[in-house]
Amino acid sequence: MTKILIADDEEDVRLMLKQKLSNAGYEVISVNSGADAVVAATSDQFDLLIVDMLMPEMDGIKTIKVLRKVTPDLPIIGLTGYVGYGYMSQAQALGVITLPKPVAISELLRLVKQKLDASKHQETEGEQK
Amino acid sequence: MTAPQRIQELEREVQSLRDQLELSRRLVEKYATDERDRFVLETIQDGVFVIQHGAFTYINPALARLLGYSVGELQGGSYLTVVAPKDRARIADMYQQTTAGRDMVKEYELSLLHKDQQTEIPVITHVARVPYQGELAGIGTIKNISAQKSFEAMLSRIKMEWMSIVDSIPELIILTDSTGTVLRCNMTAVERLNLTFRDVIGKPISELLFDPPEDFAYLMTLQGEVSLTKFTGCFSVASYPLQMENLLDGIVFVLRDITERKRIEESMSTTQRLADLGTLAAGIAHELNSPFQIITGQTEDLLNDLRQGTAVSIERLLSDLEMVHRNGWRGAKIIQSLLQYSRASTGQHENCDLNQIVRETLLLIEHQLRSWANIRVVTELDEPLPLLCCNRNQIAQIIINLLTNARDAIHTNGQIFIHTHFNQEKQNLVLEISDTGSGMTPEVRAQIFMPFFTTKPAGQGTGLGLSLIQSMVLAHQGSIDVTSEVGSGTTFTIVFPLNVPQSTSPNGG
């Protein structure tokens, strides 16, 4: 089963996303900080990370930077309520697409699927080589 | 020669010797006197002269030296040759009068001409008409007053300089006596009053500034920003007592037109508000987008299922709708805080007793505090306090917000102290709220007044409380200060100045 990690400091957002992604057939683990996301991603195998940008202490950008080093193949989608404050472009520079909050669930699910498909395709290519 | 003849002869000889002796004595005496006089005349630094028939019959070396001549060169010459051309006619006229008339010692100021025919030397002369060697003569002294003259010129130049400085500065400067009658003022004052110096001097100052005139005693108490009824705009007034060795006992008033500065300050404050608004907008975006994410996400999913005829369980409906409901209110609460924030600098000011506001506010949130049974609120209110001109609701809001923060900082047991105090010397009221709670690190303390900064868990604090308090304190021209130590608690000290001029609210109401 495809496993998705969610990192957001807001409980209701975590609950809602977990519910929607579970309904779509994914196995979902959620954590409430960037540091916990790094711990989870390095101790378990995940297919995708959805990370909020503005979190206390270790924000989304820092989390992405760390994970790019330790789990370079993990696909990441960013979320932010702080549009226009550089998070989207900073994440983009790290190869991460960031969606503005509020995001339509259908849009999020479409991007999740697209990311997972691309990642699977790369894996198969890698195996063929 | 008979004996008596011999005696007579001897007596005549003795008499003759006596006469010769007396003559010698007189000669010696006279010679000594002349020597002394000459010594004195030729040593003193003042000039001495004798004029007869319009010519010098005597001049002393000091006078010759002053004029650049030798004594011989001047002796016998016309006195007019050493008088500066500009003074010749006047002096010649005076000489005529002196020779023709009275014996009194006369004093003149004039300029003498140096031998170089260029340099003029200002002098003062005392001349008397006295008999000398059988004839009348003008005898006098000459004193060089160049140093005195140049000192006087310097003083007058300095006086002019200061006068033009005082006249050119843009403040109205008015000097009055101790009863408020104008003694002097600068050009700016005359121009701004649209009067002449003649109209201003001698008038009561209060009549010049106020219509109808105010009490002078009232005028003396004015400080800072005031509006003067004779002028449009806003002035800052300062008065200083003036004392000069008991010669002058007066008051200097300095009035500055600050209308333009106020206008700039107001536009600056608008700019600041716009900048704050930017920070606020960013905060609002973050704060509101999360509840919106939940509301749109939950409803989108439910709508899809309902449209497609998918069965939706009551449990799911309940839990999804509860989340939507909760987050809808959360958004509304943020907007409410925001409105309060934007209202912080408006509202009515009235004279209030700070202690009464503290007591009323405590009553208002007593039930809230009671639900935290482990917190004891201790009040120490100095009585009586002078009345504070303030917006009662804002002060209450400040107290509520600080008490709420103090309450949240106390995790198990603790105390909250509310202390009011009147500082007579600085003429201000101090409101101090401290707690024995968890305290703050210096990093947190540095950020607490920023809008949307919060240490509370997401969804519990809007991060606007302290920022709001600061706005409200500033609206009262007060100041807020915080000291804190991790583990021992936090103290907020708010100072409200008492003599705040009643101006319109900064944002125009």
mmCIF file of C-alpha atoms in Angstrom, chain B residues 63-370:
data_model
loop_
_atom_site.group_PDB
_atom_site.id
_atom_site.type_symbol
_atom_site.label_atom_id
_atom_site.label_comp_id
_atom_site.label_asym_id
_atom_site.label_seq_id
_atom_site.Cartn_x
_atom_site.Cartn_y
_atom_site.Cartn_z
ATOM 1 C CA LEU B 63 51.281 112.671 22.483
ATOM 2 C CA ALA B 64 54.010 113.022 19.863
ATOM 3 C CA ARG B 65 54.553 109.262 19.993
ATOM 4 C CA LEU B 66 50.820 108.577 19.585
ATOM 5 C CA LEU B 67 50.745 110.697 16.436
ATOM 6 C CA GLY B 68 54.012 109.347 15.008
ATOM 7 C CA TYR B 69 55.956 112.633 15.245
ATOM 8 C CA SER B 70 58.909 113.857 17.288
ATOM 9 C CA VAL B 71 58.176 116.574 19.839
ATOM 10 C CA GLY B 72 60.129 119.095 17.756
ATOM 11 C CA GLU B 73 58.116 118.424 14.611
ATOM 12 C CA LEU B 74 54.857 119.438 16.283
ATOM 13 C CA GLN B 75 56.084 122.266 18.499
ATOM 14 C CA GLY B 76 54.842 125.568 17.055
ATOM 15 C CA GLY B 77 52.607 123.872 14.440
ATOM 16 C CA SER B 78 48.848 124.371 14.068
ATOM 17 C CA TYR B 79 46.862 122.024 16.260
ATOM 18 C CA LEU B 80 44.441 121.419 13.362
ATOM 19 C CA THR B 81 47.036 119.463 11.351
ATOM 20 C CA VAL B 82 46.708 116.560 13.824
ATOM 21 C CA VAL B 83 42.909 116.565 13.843
ATOM 22 C CA ALA B 84 41.269 114.053 11.484
ATOM 23 C CA PRO B 85 39.742 115.879 8.469
ATOM 24 C CA LYS B 86 36.209 114.827 9.389
ATOM 25 C CA ASP B 87 36.507 116.514 12.821
ATOM 26 C CA ARG B 88 38.410 119.668 11.814
ATOM 27 C CA ALA B 89 35.442 122.006 11.320
ATOM 28 C CA ARG B 90 33.780 120.881 14.553
ATOM 29 C CA ILE B 91 36.975 121.188 16.617
ATOM 30 C CA ALA B 92 37.914 124.575 15.123
ATOM 31 C CA ASP B 93 34.462 125.817 16.063
ATOM 32 C CA MET B 94 34.818 124.546 19.630
ATOM 33 C CA TYR B 95 38.295 126.123 19.907
ATOM 34 C CA GLN B 96 36.796 129.494 18.948
ATOM 35 C CA GLN B 97 34.124 129.151 21.617
ATOM 36 C CA THR B 98 36.639 128.121 24.246
ATOM 37 C CA THR B 99 38.983 131.002 23.587
ATOM 38 C CA ALA B 100 36.079 133.412 23.534
ATOM 39 C CA GLY B 101 34.241 132.110 26.528
ATOM 40 C CA ARG B 102 34.135 130.202 29.721
ATOM 41 C CA ASP B 103 36.858 128.596 31.824
ATOM 42 C CA MET B 104 35.282 125.251 32.399
ATOM 43 C CA VAL B 105 37.089 122.022 31.613
ATOM 44 C CA LYS B 106 35.482 120.574 28.514
ATOM 45 C CA GLU B 107 35.453 117.025 27.271
ATOM 46 C CA TYR B 108 35.379 116.073 23.596
ATOM 47 C CA GLU B 109 35.624 112.903 21.646
ATOM 48 C CA LEU B 110 37.392 113.231 18.328
ATOM 49 C CA SER B 111 39.745 111.458 15.993
ATOM 50 C CA LEU B 112 43.352 112.551 15.519
ATOM 51 C CA LEU B 113 45.332 112.068 12.327
ATOM 52 C CA HIS B 114 48.602 110.118 12.455
ATOM 53 C CA LYS B 115 51.715 111.409 10.697
ATOM 54 C CA ASP B 116 51.083 108.796 7.969
ATOM 55 C CA GLN B 117 48.012 110.902 7.024
ATOM 56 C CA GLN B 118 45.914 107.706 6.965
ATOM 57 C CA THR B 119 45.390 106.305 10.413
ATOM 58 C CA GLU B 120 42.734 107.966 12.485
ATOM 59 C CA ILE B 121 43.049 107.571 16.234
ATOM 60 C CA PRO B 122 39.911 107.956 18.345
ATOM 61 C CA VAL B 123 40.726 109.979 21.477
ATOM 62 C CA ILE B 124 39.014 111.730 24.325
ATOM 63 C CA THR B 125 40.346 115.137 25.319
ATOM 64 C CA HIS B 126 39.833 117.373 28.363
ATOM 65 C CA VAL B 127 40.653 121.014 27.670
ATOM 66 C CA ALA B 128 40.694 124.037 29.986
ATOM 67 C CA ARG B 129 41.417 127.692 29.271
ATOM 68 C CA VAL B 130 43.981 128.915 31.769
ATOM 69 C CA PRO B 131 46.554 131.740 32.012
ATOM 70 C CA TYR B 132 49.973 130.452 31.017
ATOM 71 C CA GLN B 133 53.173 132.572 30.830
ATOM 72 C CA GLY B 134 51.160 135.747 30.951
ATOM 73 C CA GLU B 135 48.675 134.779 28.272
ATOM 74 C CA LEU B 136 45.569 132.612 28.029
ATOM 75 C CA ALA B 137 46.216 129.130 26.751
ATOM 76 C CA GLY B 138 44.271 125.974 26.009
ATOM 77 C CA ILE B 139 45.793 123.256 28.152
ATOM 78 C CA GLY B 140 44.562 119.726 27.865
ATOM 79 C CA THR B 141 45.100 116.004 28.023
ATOM 80 C CA ILE B 142 44.528 113.384 25.312
ATOM 81 C CA LYS B 143 43.576 109.776 25.997
ATOM 82 C CA ASN B 144 43.744 107.110 23.310
ATOM 83 C CA ILE B 145 40.427 105.256 23.328
ATOM 84 C CA SER B 146 41.060 102.943 20.316
ATOM 85 C CA ALA B 147 40.859 99.788 22.466
ATOM 86 C CA GLN B 148 37.680 100.966 24.129
ATOM 87 C CA LYS B 149 36.212 101.954 20.745
ATOM 88 C CA SER B 150 37.022 98.618 19.108
ATOM 89 C CA PHE B 151 35.592 96.820 22.156
ATOM 90 C CA GLU B 152 32.423 98.871 21.847
ATOM 91 C CA ALA B 153 32.275 98.100 18.117
ATOM 92 C CA MET B 154 32.694 94.406 18.863
ATOM 93 C CA LEU B 155 29.944 94.500 21.467
ATOM 94 C CA SER B 156 27.640 96.265 19.091
ATOM 95 C CA ARG B 157 28.468 93.767 16.324
ATOM 96 C CA ILE B 158 27.796 90.839 18.679
ATOM 97 C CA LYS B 159 24.556 92.475 19.742
ATOM 98 C CA MET B 160 23.524 92.882 16.104
ATOM 99 C CA GLU B 161 24.497 89.296 15.347
ATOM 100 C CA TRP B 162 22.422 87.957 18.200
ATOM 101 C CA MET B 163 19.531 90.179 17.314
ATOM 102 C CA SER B 164 19.536 88.936 13.751
ATOM 103 C CA ILE B 165 19.847 85.327 14.939
ATOM 104 C CA VAL B 166 16.934 85.758 17.330
ATOM 105 C CA ASP B 167 14.956 87.511 14.602
ATOM 106 C CA SER B 168 15.647 84.886 11.968
ATOM 107 C CA ILE B 169 14.730 81.775 13.946
ATOM 108 C CA PRO B 170 11.254 80.515 13.132
ATOM 109 C CA GLU B 171 10.054 80.363 16.755
ATOM 110 C CA LEU B 172 8.149 83.217 18.335
ATOM 111 C CA ILE B 173 10.271 84.473 21.219
ATOM 112 C CA ILE B 174 8.553 86.794 23.656
ATOM 113 C CA LEU B 175 10.074 88.234 26.829
ATOM 114 C CA THR B 176 7.650 89.432 29.482
ATOM 115 C CA ASP B 177 8.023 90.804 32.983
ATOM 116 C CA SER B 178 6.762 88.747 35.895
ATOM 117 C CA THR B 179 3.218 89.990 35.348
ATOM 118 C CA GLY B 180 3.103 88.982 31.699
ATOM 119 C CA THR B 181 3.616 92.380 30.085
ATOM 120 C CA VAL B 182 5.678 92.068 26.917
ATOM 121 C CA LEU B 183 9.125 93.663 27.245
ATOM 122 C CA ARG B 184 10.654 92.445 24.000
ATOM 123 C CA CYS B 185 10.014 89.995 21.220
ATOM 124 C CA ASN B 186 11.661 88.826 18.054
ATOM 125 C CA MET B 187 10.740 89.636 14.450
ATOM 126 C CA THR B 188 9.020 86.269 13.965
ATOM 127 C CA ALA B 189 6.629 87.076 16.821
ATOM 128 C CA VAL B 190 5.782 90.470 15.333
ATOM 129 C CA GLU B 191 5.282 88.978 11.878
ATOM 130 C CA ARG B 192 3.151 86.068 13.090
ATOM 131 C CA LEU B 193 1.070 88.361 15.264
ATOM 132 C CA ASN B 194 0.710 90.660 12.263
ATOM 133 C CA LEU B 195 1.473 93.664 14.474
ATOM 134 C CA THR B 196 4.322 96.163 14.884
ATOM 135 C CA PHE B 197 6.857 96.179 17.725
ATOM 136 C CA ARG B 198 5.139 99.305 19.024
ATOM 137 C CA ASP B 199 1.830 97.413 19.249
ATOM 138 C CA VAL B 200 3.349 94.384 20.951
ATOM 139 C CA ILE B 201 5.640 95.935 23.587
ATOM 140 C CA GLY B 202 3.759 96.746 26.757
ATOM 141 C CA LYS B 203 0.747 94.544 25.958
ATOM 142 C CA PRO B 204 -0.193 91.591 28.173
ATOM 143 C CA ILE B 205 1.055 88.459 26.408
ATOM 144 C CA SER B 206 -2.177 86.555 27.025
ATOM 145 C CA GLU B 207 -4.050 89.211 25.054
ATOM 146 C CA LEU B 208 -1.727 88.608 22.098
ATOM 147 C CA LEU B 209 -2.158 84.842 22.089
ATOM 148 C CA PHE B 210 -5.708 84.226 23.211
ATOM 149 C CA ASP B 211 -9.050 85.612 22.257
ATOM 150 C CA PRO B 212 -10.640 86.106 24.770
ATOM 151 C CA PRO B 213 -7.454 86.640 26.861
ATOM 152 C CA GLU B 214 -6.545 83.871 29.262
ATOM 153 C CA ASP B 215 -5.206 84.256 32.772
ATOM 154 C CA PHE B 216 -1.450 84.787 32.830
ATOM 155 C CA ALA B 217 -1.208 82.147 35.551
ATOM 156 C CA TYR B 218 -2.849 79.695 33.123
ATOM 157 C CA LEU B 219 -0.343 80.654 30.440
ATOM 158 C CA MET B 220 2.508 79.846 32.814
ATOM 159 C CA THR B 221 1.231 76.302 33.202
ATOM 160 C CA LEU B 222 1.135 75.670 29.456
ATOM 161 C CA GLN B 223 3.606 73.125 28.243
ATOM 162 C CA GLY B 224 3.913 71.077 25.105
ATOM 163 C CA GLU B 225 1.210 71.137 22.448
ATOM 164 C CA VAL B 226 -1.469 73.795 22.736
ATOM 165 C CA SER B 227 -3.804 75.573 20.431
ATOM 166 C CA LEU B 228 -3.664 79.356 20.705
ATOM 167 C CA THR B 229 -7.001 80.911 19.888
ATOM 168 C CA LYS B 230 -5.407 83.831 18.020
ATOM 169 C CA PHE B 231 -3.712 81.451 15.587
ATOM 170 C CA THR B 232 -4.767 78.548 13.451
ATOM 171 C CA GLY B 233 -2.800 75.326 13.776
ATOM 172 C CA CYS B 234 -0.950 73.760 16.651
ATOM 173 C CA PHE B 235 1.835 75.276 18.756
ATOM 174 C CA SER B 236 4.314 73.936 21.224
ATOM 175 C CA VAL B 237 4.869 76.332 24.112
ATOM 176 C CA ALA B 238 7.760 76.501 26.534
ATOM 177 C CA SER B 239 8.475 79.176 29.134
ATOM 178 C CA TYR B 240 11.672 79.847 31.019
ATOM 179 C CA PRO B 241 12.287 82.191 33.954
ATOM 180 C CA LEU B 242 14.949 84.783 33.197
ATOM 181 C CA GLN B 243 17.134 86.193 35.938
ATOM 182 C CA MET B 244 20.179 88.388 35.437
ATOM 183 C CA GLU B 245 21.823 89.379 38.731
ATOM 184 C CA ASN B 246 18.431 90.489 40.004
ATOM 185 C CA LEU B 247 18.363 93.202 37.351
ATOM 186 C CA LEU B 248 15.668 91.574 35.307
ATOM 187 C CA ASP B 249 13.006 89.284 36.591
ATOM 188 C CA GLY B 250 11.112 88.061 33.562
ATOM 189 C CA ILE B 251 9.878 85.111 31.596
ATOM 190 C CA VAL B 252 10.881 84.016 28.127
ATOM 191 C CA PHE B 253 8.156 82.338 26.092
ATOM 192 C CA VAL B 254 9.146 80.254 23.091
ATOM 193 C CA LEU B 255 6.312 79.290 20.760
ATOM 194 C CA ARG B 256 6.876 76.935 17.877
ATOM 195 C CA ASP B 257 4.369 76.355 15.121
ATOM 196 C CA ILE B 258 4.210 72.562 14.884
ATOM 197 C CA THR B 259 1.263 72.357 12.506
ATOM 198 C CA GLU B 260 3.452 71.122 9.660
ATOM 199 C CA ARG B 261 5.318 68.674 11.881
ATOM 200 C CA LYS B 262 2.021 67.289 13.117
ATOM 201 C CA ARG B 263 0.859 66.850 9.553
ATOM 202 C CA ILE B 264 4.057 64.972 8.634
ATOM 203 C CA GLU B 265 3.794 62.875 11.778
ATOM 204 C CA GLU B 266 0.241 62.006 10.929
ATOM 205 C CA SER B 267 1.159 60.984 7.401
ATOM 206 C CA MET B 268 4.104 59.022 8.844
ATOM 207 C CA SER B 269 1.732 57.340 11.196
ATOM 208 C CA THR B 270 -0.461 56.493 8.212
ATOM 209 C CA THR B 271 2.587 54.999 6.496
ATOM 210 C CA GLN B 272 3.355 53.064 9.668
ATOM 211 C CA ARG B 273 -0.226 51.858 9.745
ATOM 212 C CA LEU B 274 0.040 50.719 6.145
ATOM 213 C CA ALA B 275 3.234 48.844 6.982
ATOM 214 C CA ASP B 276 1.495 47.309 9.998
ATOM 215 C CA LEU B 277 -1.381 46.436 7.712
ATOM 216 C CA GLY B 278 1.055 44.557 5.445
ATOM 217 C CA THR B 279 2.337 42.524 8.395
ATOM 218 C CA LEU B 280 -1.220 42.054 9.491
ATOM 219 C CA ALA B 281 -2.360 40.918 6.027
ATOM 220 C CA ALA B 282 0.382 38.291 5.934
ATOM 221 C CA GLY B 283 -0.634 37.108 9.380
ATOM 222 C CA ILE B 284 -4.304 37.062 8.473
ATOM 223 C CA ALA B 285 -3.539 35.050 5.346
ATOM 224 C CA HIS B 286 -1.822 32.406 7.387
ATOM 225 C CA GLU B 287 -4.309 32.439 10.212
ATOM 226 C CA LEU B 288 -7.400 32.344 8.038
ATOM 227 C CA ASN B 289 -6.210 30.011 5.305
ATOM 228 C CA SER B 290 -5.949 27.085 7.677
ATOM 229 C CA PRO B 291 -9.587 27.229 8.829
ATOM 230 C CA PHE B 292 -10.599 27.853 5.221
ATOM 231 C CA GLN B 293 -8.596 24.806 4.169
ATOM 232 C CA ILE B 294 -10.550 22.674 6.606
ATOM 233 C CA ILE B 295 -13.934 24.176 5.726
ATOM 234 C CA THR B 296 -13.452 23.889 1.959
ATOM 235 C CA GLY B 297 -11.805 20.481 2.209
ATOM 236 C CA GLN B 298 -14.538 18.912 4.337
ATOM 237 C CA THR B 299 -17.424 20.423 2.372
ATOM 238 C CA GLU B 300 -15.854 19.591 -0.996
ATOM 239 C CA ASP B 301 -15.609 15.930 -0.051
ATOM 240 C CA LEU B 302 -19.118 15.775 1.403
ATOM 241 C CA LEU B 303 -20.622 17.564 -1.607
ATOM 242 C CA ASN B 304 -18.901 15.145 -4.000
ATOM 243 C CA ASP B 305 -20.218 12.115 -2.141
ATOM 244 C CA LEU B 306 -23.743 13.553 -1.859
ATOM 245 C CA ARG B 307 -23.819 14.501 -5.543
ATOM 246 C CA GLN B 308 -22.696 11.061 -6.571
ATOM 247 C CA GLY B 309 -25.293 9.406 -4.311
ATOM 248 C CA THR B 310 -22.625 7.815 -2.102
ATOM 249 C CA ALA B 311 -23.965 6.884 1.314
ATOM 250 C CA VAL B 312 -22.689 9.230 4.029
ATOM 251 C CA SER B 313 -22.826 7.966 7.611
ATOM 252 C CA ILE B 314 -24.239 10.135 10.403
ATOM 253 C CA GLU B 315 -20.946 9.722 12.324
ATOM 254 C CA ARG B 316 -18.949 11.079 9.426
ATOM 255 C CA LEU B 317 -21.406 13.909 8.852
ATOM 256 C CA LEU B 318 -21.225 14.827 12.551
ATOM 257 C CA SER B 319 -17.446 14.777 12.770
ATOM 258 C CA ASP B 320 -16.946 16.622 9.454
ATOM 259 C CA LEU B 321 -19.551 19.275 10.252
ATOM 260 C CA GLU B 322 -18.171 19.774 13.768
ATOM 261 C CA MET B 323 -14.780 20.481 12.268
ATOM 262 C CA VAL B 324 -16.299 22.904 9.770
ATOM 263 C CA HIS B 325 -18.267 24.617 12.536
ATOM 264 C CA ARG B 326 -15.268 24.924 14.837
ATOM 265 C CA ASN B 327 -13.073 26.363 12.129
ATOM 266 C CA GLY B 328 -15.767 28.748 10.953
ATOM 267 C CA TRP B 329 -15.827 30.233 14.464
ATOM 268 C CA ARG B 330 -12.085 30.307 14.607
ATOM 269 C CA GLY B 331 -12.037 32.471 11.485
ATOM 270 C CA ALA B 332 -14.689 34.744 12.963
ATOM 271 C CA LYS B 333 -12.663 35.128 16.179
ATOM 272 C CA ILE B 334 -9.629 36.203 14.179
ATOM 273 C CA ILE B 335 -11.699 38.823 12.382
ATOM 274 C CA GLN B 336 -13.070 40.069 15.734
ATOM 275 C CA SER B 337 -9.586 40.497 17.177
ATOM 276 C CA LEU B 338 -8.608 42.242 14.005
ATOM 277 C CA LEU B 339 -11.466 44.692 14.294
ATOM 278 C CA GLN B 340 -10.515 45.373 17.898
ATOM 279 C CA TYR B 341 -6.970 45.925 16.740
ATOM 280 C CA SER B 342 -7.994 48.441 14.118
ATOM 281 C CA ARG B 343 -10.229 50.236 16.626
ATOM 282 C CA ALA B 344 -7.412 50.536 19.140
ATOM 283 C CA SER B 345 -6.703 54.202 18.443
ATOM 284 C CA THR B 346 -10.260 55.470 18.236
ATOM 285 C CA GLY B 347 -12.948 56.109 20.825
ATOM 286 C CA GLN B 348 -13.955 58.627 23.468
ATOM 287 C CA HIS B 349 -11.575 59.837 26.159
ATOM 288 C CA GLU B 350 -12.972 60.788 29.548
ATOM 289 C CA ASN B 351 -11.629 61.326 33.061
ATOM 290 C CA CYS B 352 -11.585 57.959 34.846
ATOM 291 C CA ASP B 353 -10.294 56.466 38.053
ATOM 292 C CA LEU B 354 -7.812 53.794 37.005
ATOM 293 C CA ASN B 355 -8.459 51.820 40.205
ATOM 294 C CA GLN B 356 -12.165 51.708 39.446
ATOM 295 C CA ILE B 357 -11.489 50.338 35.954
ATOM 296 C CA VAL B 358 -9.242 47.663 37.497
ATOM 297 C CA ARG B 359 -11.979 46.656 39.969
ATOM 298 C CA GLU B 360 -14.726 46.631 37.318
ATOM 299 C CA THR B 361 -12.605 44.603 34.931
ATOM 300 C CA LEU B 362 -11.771 42.071 37.615
ATOM 301 C CA LEU B 363 -15.496 41.707 38.274
ATOM 302 C CA LEU B 364 -16.063 41.136 34.572
ATOM 303 C CA ILE B 365 -13.630 38.261 34.241
ATOM 304 C CA GLU B 366 -13.883 36.960 37.771
ATOM 305 C CA HIS B 367 -15.709 33.847 36.631
ATOM 306 C CA GLN B 368 -12.940 33.166 34.117
ATOM 307 C CA LEU B 369 -10.232 33.554 36.739
ATOM 308 C CA ARG B 370 -12.215 31.494 39.244
#
